[in-house]
Short mmCIF file of C-alpha atoms in Angstrom, two decimals:
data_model
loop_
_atom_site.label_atom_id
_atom_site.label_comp_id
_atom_site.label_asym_id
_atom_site.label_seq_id
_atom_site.Cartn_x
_atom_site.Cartn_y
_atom_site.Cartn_z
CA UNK A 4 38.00 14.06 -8.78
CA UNK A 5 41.38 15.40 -10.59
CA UNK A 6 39.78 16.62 -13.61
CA UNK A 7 39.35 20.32 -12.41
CA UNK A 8 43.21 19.82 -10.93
CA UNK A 9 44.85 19.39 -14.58
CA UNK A 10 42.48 22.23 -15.87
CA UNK A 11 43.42 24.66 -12.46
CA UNK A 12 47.23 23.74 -12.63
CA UNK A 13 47.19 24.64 -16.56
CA UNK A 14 45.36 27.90 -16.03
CA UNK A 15 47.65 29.27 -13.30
CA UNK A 16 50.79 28.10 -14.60
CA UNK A 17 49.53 29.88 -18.46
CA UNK A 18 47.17 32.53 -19.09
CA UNK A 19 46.07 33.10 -15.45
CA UNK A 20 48.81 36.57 -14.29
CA UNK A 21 45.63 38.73 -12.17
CA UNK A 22 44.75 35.11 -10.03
CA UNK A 23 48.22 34.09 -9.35
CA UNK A 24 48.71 38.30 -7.96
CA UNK A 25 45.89 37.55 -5.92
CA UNK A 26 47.06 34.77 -4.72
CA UNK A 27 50.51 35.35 -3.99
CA UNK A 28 51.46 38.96 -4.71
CA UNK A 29 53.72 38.75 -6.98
CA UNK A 30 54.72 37.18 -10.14
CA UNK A 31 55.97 33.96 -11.36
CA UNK A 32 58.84 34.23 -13.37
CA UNK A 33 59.04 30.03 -14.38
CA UNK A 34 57.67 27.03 -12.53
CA UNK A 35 59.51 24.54 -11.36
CA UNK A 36 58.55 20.64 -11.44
CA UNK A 37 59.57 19.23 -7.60
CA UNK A 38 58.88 15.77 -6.81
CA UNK A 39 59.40 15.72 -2.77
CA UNK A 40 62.06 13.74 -1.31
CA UNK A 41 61.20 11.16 1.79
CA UNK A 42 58.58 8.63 2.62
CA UNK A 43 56.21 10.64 1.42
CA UNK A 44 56.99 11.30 -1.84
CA UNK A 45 54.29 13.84 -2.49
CA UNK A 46 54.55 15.97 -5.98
CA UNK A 47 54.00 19.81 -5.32
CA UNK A 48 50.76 21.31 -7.03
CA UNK A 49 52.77 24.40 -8.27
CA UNK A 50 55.75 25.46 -6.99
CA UNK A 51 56.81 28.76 -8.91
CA UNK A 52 59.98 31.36 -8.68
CA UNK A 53 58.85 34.70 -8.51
CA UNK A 54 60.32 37.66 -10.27
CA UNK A 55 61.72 38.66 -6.95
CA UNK A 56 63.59 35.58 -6.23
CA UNK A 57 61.09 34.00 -4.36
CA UNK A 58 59.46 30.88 -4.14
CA UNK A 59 55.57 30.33 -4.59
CA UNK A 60 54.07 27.24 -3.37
CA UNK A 61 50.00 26.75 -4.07
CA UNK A 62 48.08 23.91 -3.62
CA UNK A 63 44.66 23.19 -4.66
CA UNK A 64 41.92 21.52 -2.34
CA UNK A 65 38.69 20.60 -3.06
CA UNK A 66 37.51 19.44 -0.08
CA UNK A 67 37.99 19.80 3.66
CA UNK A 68 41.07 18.24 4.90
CA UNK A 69 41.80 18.54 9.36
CA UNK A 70 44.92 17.62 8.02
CA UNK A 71 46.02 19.91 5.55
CA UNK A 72 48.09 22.01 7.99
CA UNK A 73 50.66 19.53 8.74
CA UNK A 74 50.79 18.57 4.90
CA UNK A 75 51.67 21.96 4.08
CA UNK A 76 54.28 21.99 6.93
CA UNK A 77 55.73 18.97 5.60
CA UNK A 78 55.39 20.96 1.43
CA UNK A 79 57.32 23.68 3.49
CA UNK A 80 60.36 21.82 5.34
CA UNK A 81 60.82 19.65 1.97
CA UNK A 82 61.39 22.37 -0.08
CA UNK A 83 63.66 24.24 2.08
CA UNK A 84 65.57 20.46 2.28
CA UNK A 85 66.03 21.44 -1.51
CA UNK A 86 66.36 24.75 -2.10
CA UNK A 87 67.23 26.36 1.18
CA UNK A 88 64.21 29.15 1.15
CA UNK A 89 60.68 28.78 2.64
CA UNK A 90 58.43 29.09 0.16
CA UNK A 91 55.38 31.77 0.44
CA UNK A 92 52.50 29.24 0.41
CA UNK A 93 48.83 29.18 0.06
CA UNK A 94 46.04 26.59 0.08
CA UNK A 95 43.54 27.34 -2.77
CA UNK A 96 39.97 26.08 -1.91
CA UNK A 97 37.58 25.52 -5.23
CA UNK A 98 34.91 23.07 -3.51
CA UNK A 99 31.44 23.71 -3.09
CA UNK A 100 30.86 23.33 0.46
CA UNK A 101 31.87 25.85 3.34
CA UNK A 102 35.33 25.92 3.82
CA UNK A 103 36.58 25.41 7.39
CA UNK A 104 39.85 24.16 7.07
CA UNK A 105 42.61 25.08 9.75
CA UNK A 106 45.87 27.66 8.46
CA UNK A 107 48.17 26.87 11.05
CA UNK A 108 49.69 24.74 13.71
CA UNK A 109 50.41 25.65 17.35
CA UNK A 110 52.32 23.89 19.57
CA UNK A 111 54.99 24.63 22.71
CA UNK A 112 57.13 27.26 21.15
CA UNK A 113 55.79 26.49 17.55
CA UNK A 114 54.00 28.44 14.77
CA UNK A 115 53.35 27.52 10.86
CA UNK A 116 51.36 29.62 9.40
CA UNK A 117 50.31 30.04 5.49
CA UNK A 118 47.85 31.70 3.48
CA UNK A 119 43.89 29.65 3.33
CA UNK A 120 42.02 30.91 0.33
CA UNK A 121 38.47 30.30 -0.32
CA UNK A 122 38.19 30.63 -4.16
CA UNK A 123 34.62 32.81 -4.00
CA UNK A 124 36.83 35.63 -1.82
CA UNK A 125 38.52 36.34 -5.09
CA UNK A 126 36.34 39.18 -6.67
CA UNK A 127 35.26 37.54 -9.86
CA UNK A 128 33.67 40.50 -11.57
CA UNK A 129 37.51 41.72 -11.71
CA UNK A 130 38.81 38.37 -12.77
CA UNK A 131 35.84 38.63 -15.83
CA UNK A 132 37.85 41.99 -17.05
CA UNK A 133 40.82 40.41 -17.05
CA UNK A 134 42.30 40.61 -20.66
CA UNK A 135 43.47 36.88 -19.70
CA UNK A 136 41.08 34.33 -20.63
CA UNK A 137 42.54 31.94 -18.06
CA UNK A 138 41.41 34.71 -15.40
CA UNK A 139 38.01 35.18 -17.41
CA UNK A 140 37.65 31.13 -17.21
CA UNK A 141 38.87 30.75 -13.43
CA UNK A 142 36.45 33.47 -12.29
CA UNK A 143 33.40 30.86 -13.20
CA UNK A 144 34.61 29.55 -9.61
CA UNK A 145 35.25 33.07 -7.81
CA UNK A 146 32.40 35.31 -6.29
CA UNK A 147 29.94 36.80 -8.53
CA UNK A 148 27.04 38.85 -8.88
CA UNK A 149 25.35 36.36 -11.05
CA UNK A 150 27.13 33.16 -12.33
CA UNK A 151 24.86 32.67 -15.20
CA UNK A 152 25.40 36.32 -16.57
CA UNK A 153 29.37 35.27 -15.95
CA UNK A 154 29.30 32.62 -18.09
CA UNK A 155 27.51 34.30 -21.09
CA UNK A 156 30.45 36.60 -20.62
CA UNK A 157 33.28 34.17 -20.29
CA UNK A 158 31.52 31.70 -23.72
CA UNK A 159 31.68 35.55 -25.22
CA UNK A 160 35.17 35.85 -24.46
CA UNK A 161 35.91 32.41 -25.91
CA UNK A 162 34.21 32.35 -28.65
CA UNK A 163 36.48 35.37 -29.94
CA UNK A 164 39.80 33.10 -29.63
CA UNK A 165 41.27 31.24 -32.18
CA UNK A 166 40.17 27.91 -33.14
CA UNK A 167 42.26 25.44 -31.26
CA UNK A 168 42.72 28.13 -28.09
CA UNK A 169 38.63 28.41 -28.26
CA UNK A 170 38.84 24.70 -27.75
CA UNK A 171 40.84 24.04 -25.09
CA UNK A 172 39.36 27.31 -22.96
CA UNK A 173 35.71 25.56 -23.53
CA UNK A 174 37.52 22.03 -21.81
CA UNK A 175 38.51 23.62 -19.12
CA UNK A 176 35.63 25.71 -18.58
CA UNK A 177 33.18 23.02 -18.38
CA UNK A 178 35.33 21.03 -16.04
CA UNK A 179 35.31 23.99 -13.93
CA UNK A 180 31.77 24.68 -14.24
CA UNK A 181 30.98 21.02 -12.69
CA UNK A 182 32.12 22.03 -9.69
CA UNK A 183 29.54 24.61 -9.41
CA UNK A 184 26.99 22.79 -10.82
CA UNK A 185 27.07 25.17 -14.19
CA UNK A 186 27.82 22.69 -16.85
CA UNK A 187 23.92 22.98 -18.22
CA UNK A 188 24.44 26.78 -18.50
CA UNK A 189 27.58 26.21 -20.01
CA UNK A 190 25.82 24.17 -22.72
CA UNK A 191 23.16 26.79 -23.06
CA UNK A 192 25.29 29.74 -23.50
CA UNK A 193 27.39 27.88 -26.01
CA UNK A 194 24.64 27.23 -27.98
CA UNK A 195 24.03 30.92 -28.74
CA UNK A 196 27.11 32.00 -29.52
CA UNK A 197 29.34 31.95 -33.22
CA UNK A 198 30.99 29.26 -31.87
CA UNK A 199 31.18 26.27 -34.58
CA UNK A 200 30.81 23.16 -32.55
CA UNK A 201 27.58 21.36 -30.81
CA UNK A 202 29.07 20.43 -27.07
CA UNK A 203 26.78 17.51 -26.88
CA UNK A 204 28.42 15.57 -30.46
CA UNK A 205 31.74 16.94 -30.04
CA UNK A 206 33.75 14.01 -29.52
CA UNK A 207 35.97 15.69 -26.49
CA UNK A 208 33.19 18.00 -25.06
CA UNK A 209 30.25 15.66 -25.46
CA UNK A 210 30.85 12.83 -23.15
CA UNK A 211 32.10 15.52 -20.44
CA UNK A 212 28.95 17.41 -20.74
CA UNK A 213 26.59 14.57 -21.15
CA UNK A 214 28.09 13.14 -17.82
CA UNK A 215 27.49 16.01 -15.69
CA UNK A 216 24.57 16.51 -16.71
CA UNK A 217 24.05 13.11 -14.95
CA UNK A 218 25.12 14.57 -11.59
CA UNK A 219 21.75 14.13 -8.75
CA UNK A 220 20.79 10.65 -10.70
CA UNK A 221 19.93 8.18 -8.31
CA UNK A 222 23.23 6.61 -5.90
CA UNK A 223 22.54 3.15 -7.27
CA UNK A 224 23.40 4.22 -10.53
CA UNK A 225 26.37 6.09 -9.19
CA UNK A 226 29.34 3.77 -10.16
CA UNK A 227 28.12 3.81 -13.52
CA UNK A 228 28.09 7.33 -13.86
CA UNK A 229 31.76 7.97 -12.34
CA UNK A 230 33.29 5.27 -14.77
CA UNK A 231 31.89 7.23 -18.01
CA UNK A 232 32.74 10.54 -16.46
CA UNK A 233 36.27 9.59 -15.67
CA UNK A 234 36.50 8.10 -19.12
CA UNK A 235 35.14 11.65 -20.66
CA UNK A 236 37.13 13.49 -18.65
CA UNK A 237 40.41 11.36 -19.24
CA UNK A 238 39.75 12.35 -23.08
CA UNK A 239 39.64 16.07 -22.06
CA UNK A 240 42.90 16.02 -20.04
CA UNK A 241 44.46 14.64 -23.31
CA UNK A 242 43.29 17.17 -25.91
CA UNK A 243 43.98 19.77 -23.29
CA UNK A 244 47.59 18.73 -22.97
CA UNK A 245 47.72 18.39 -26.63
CA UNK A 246 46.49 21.61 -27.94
CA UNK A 247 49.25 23.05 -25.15
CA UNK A 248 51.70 21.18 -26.51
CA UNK A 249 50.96 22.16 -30.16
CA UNK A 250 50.91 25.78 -29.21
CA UNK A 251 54.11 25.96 -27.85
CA UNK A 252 56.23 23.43 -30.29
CA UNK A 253 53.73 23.13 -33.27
CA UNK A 254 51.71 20.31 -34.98
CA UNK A 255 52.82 17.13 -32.73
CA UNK A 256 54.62 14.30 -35.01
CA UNK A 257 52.11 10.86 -35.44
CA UNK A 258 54.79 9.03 -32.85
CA UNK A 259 53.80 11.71 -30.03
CA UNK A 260 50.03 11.60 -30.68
CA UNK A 261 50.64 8.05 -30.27
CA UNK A 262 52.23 8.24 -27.29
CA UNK A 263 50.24 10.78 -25.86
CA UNK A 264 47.00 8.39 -26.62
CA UNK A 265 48.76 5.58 -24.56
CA UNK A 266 48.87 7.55 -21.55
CA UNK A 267 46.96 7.24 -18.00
CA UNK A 268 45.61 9.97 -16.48
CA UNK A 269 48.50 10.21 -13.87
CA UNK A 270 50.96 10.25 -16.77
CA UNK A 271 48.85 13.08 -18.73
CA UNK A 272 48.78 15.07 -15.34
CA UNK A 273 52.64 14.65 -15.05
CA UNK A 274 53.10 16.09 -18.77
CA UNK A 275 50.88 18.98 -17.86
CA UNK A 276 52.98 19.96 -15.05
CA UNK A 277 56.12 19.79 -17.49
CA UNK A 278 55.42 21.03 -20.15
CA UNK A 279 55.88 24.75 -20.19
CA UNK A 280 59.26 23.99 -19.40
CA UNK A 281 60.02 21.13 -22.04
CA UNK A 282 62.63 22.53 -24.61
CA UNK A 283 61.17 20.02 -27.27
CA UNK A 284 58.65 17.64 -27.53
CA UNK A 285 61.51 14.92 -27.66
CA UNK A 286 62.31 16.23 -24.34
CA UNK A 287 58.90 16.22 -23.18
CA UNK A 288 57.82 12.52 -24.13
CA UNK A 289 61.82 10.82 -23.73
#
């Protein structure tokens, strides 16, 4: 699932600043968009330059991988290829079950090391008092007291934002919340706040939340249920990337919207990566 990907990658590259220190110790001063040369060909989840020169490199893994160390050593040798520094890189883990990935490779006279992060090390009562909501919304995945209290506290928080910002924050905290199994207490909380939209009939948030809510139903209905979920969520990725779009260039002309609606879900999680560093909309979609 790449759903909670988009939403992750637009959190940390925006209004995100306390996770990204945690992560990386420092600060990213612009993101970069780095396609990898070779056979490969693999695209970077975020590669970032830090206000002290640096180079960030994080990638986000929802499952257990035995080979994620020698990706990352390939990440690592690629980008030196291009811009002659090894980048400081860690391996952010948001799934639900243990993590026991390795965070190095050992061989004859070899060592690659980076940083493995379990998401739930982060302290998320600290991320909650964030002033950023992106660090309020990313904490729904960090470790905490009591999740359901966190997201009474994080719908709070959102429902104090302006209208379109209120919108996309909800998006990408219910995608988050599925992978913790909190989209029902997203719903609930929701419900009791001043916020002027039912999540069930809202045409973006419905079919997201109505889906989840299907997660446990029985495995012969299972392709069925990933189809409309990957459908829902395609629809989120879009107004997501829209309302980001519109907050950093202004109301989108009828030819982009267009355009934008045409798009796969690939394309939509290209745009995402590019587009706090578009100039222009024409730039963006030309």
């Amino acid at each position: 699932m790449q759903e909670y990907d988009v939403a992750l990658k637009l959190l940390l590259k925006g209004p995100a600043s306390l996770v990204m220190r945690e992560l990386t110790g420092t600060a990213v001063a612009k993101w970069l968009n780095v396609e990898l040369p070779k056979v490969q060909n693999r695209r970077l989840d975020l590669l970032g330059e830090s206000i002290d020169g640096g180079l960030v490199h994080v990638e986000l893994q929802s499952a257990n991988d035995a080979g994620m160390p020698l990706r990352m050593a390939e990440y690592c040798l690629n980008v030196y290829r291009l811009f002659g520094r090894f980048p400081r890189q860690v391996v952010l883990y948001v799934g639900e079950p243990k993590m026991c990935m390795e965070k190095q490779l050992r061989g004859a006279g070899v060592l690659f090391e980076y940083r493995l992060i379990d998401i739930r090390s982060l302290n998320g009562e600290r991320l909650l008092e964030s002033r950023d909501v992106g660090d309020n919304v990313i904490a729904i995945l960090a470790g905490l007291r009591d999740h359901e209290e966190a997201v009474c506290k994080i719908v709070q928080r959102i429902a104090g934002l302006a209208a379109a910002e209120r919108e996309t924050a909800l998006s990408q905290l219910l995608i988050l919340a599925g992978l913790r199994n909190l989209a029902k207490a997203v719903e609930r909380e929701t419900r009791k706040m001043p916020i002027d939209i039912d999540i069930r009939e809202h045409e973006v948030l419905g079919p997201m939340f109505i889906e989840a809510r299907q997660e446990g139903r029985q495995e012969g209905r299972q392709e069925g249920r990933e189809e409309g979920l990957q459908e829902g969520l395609h629809v989120g990725e879009l107004t997501v990337l829209r309302r980001q779009i519109e907050k950093r260039f202004g109301a989108l002309p009828s030819w982009a919207g267009e355009k934008l609606a045409a798009l796969s879900a690939s394309e939509l999680e290209e745009l995402s990566e590019r587009v706090l560093d578009a100039k222009s909309v024409d730039e963006l979609l030309t």
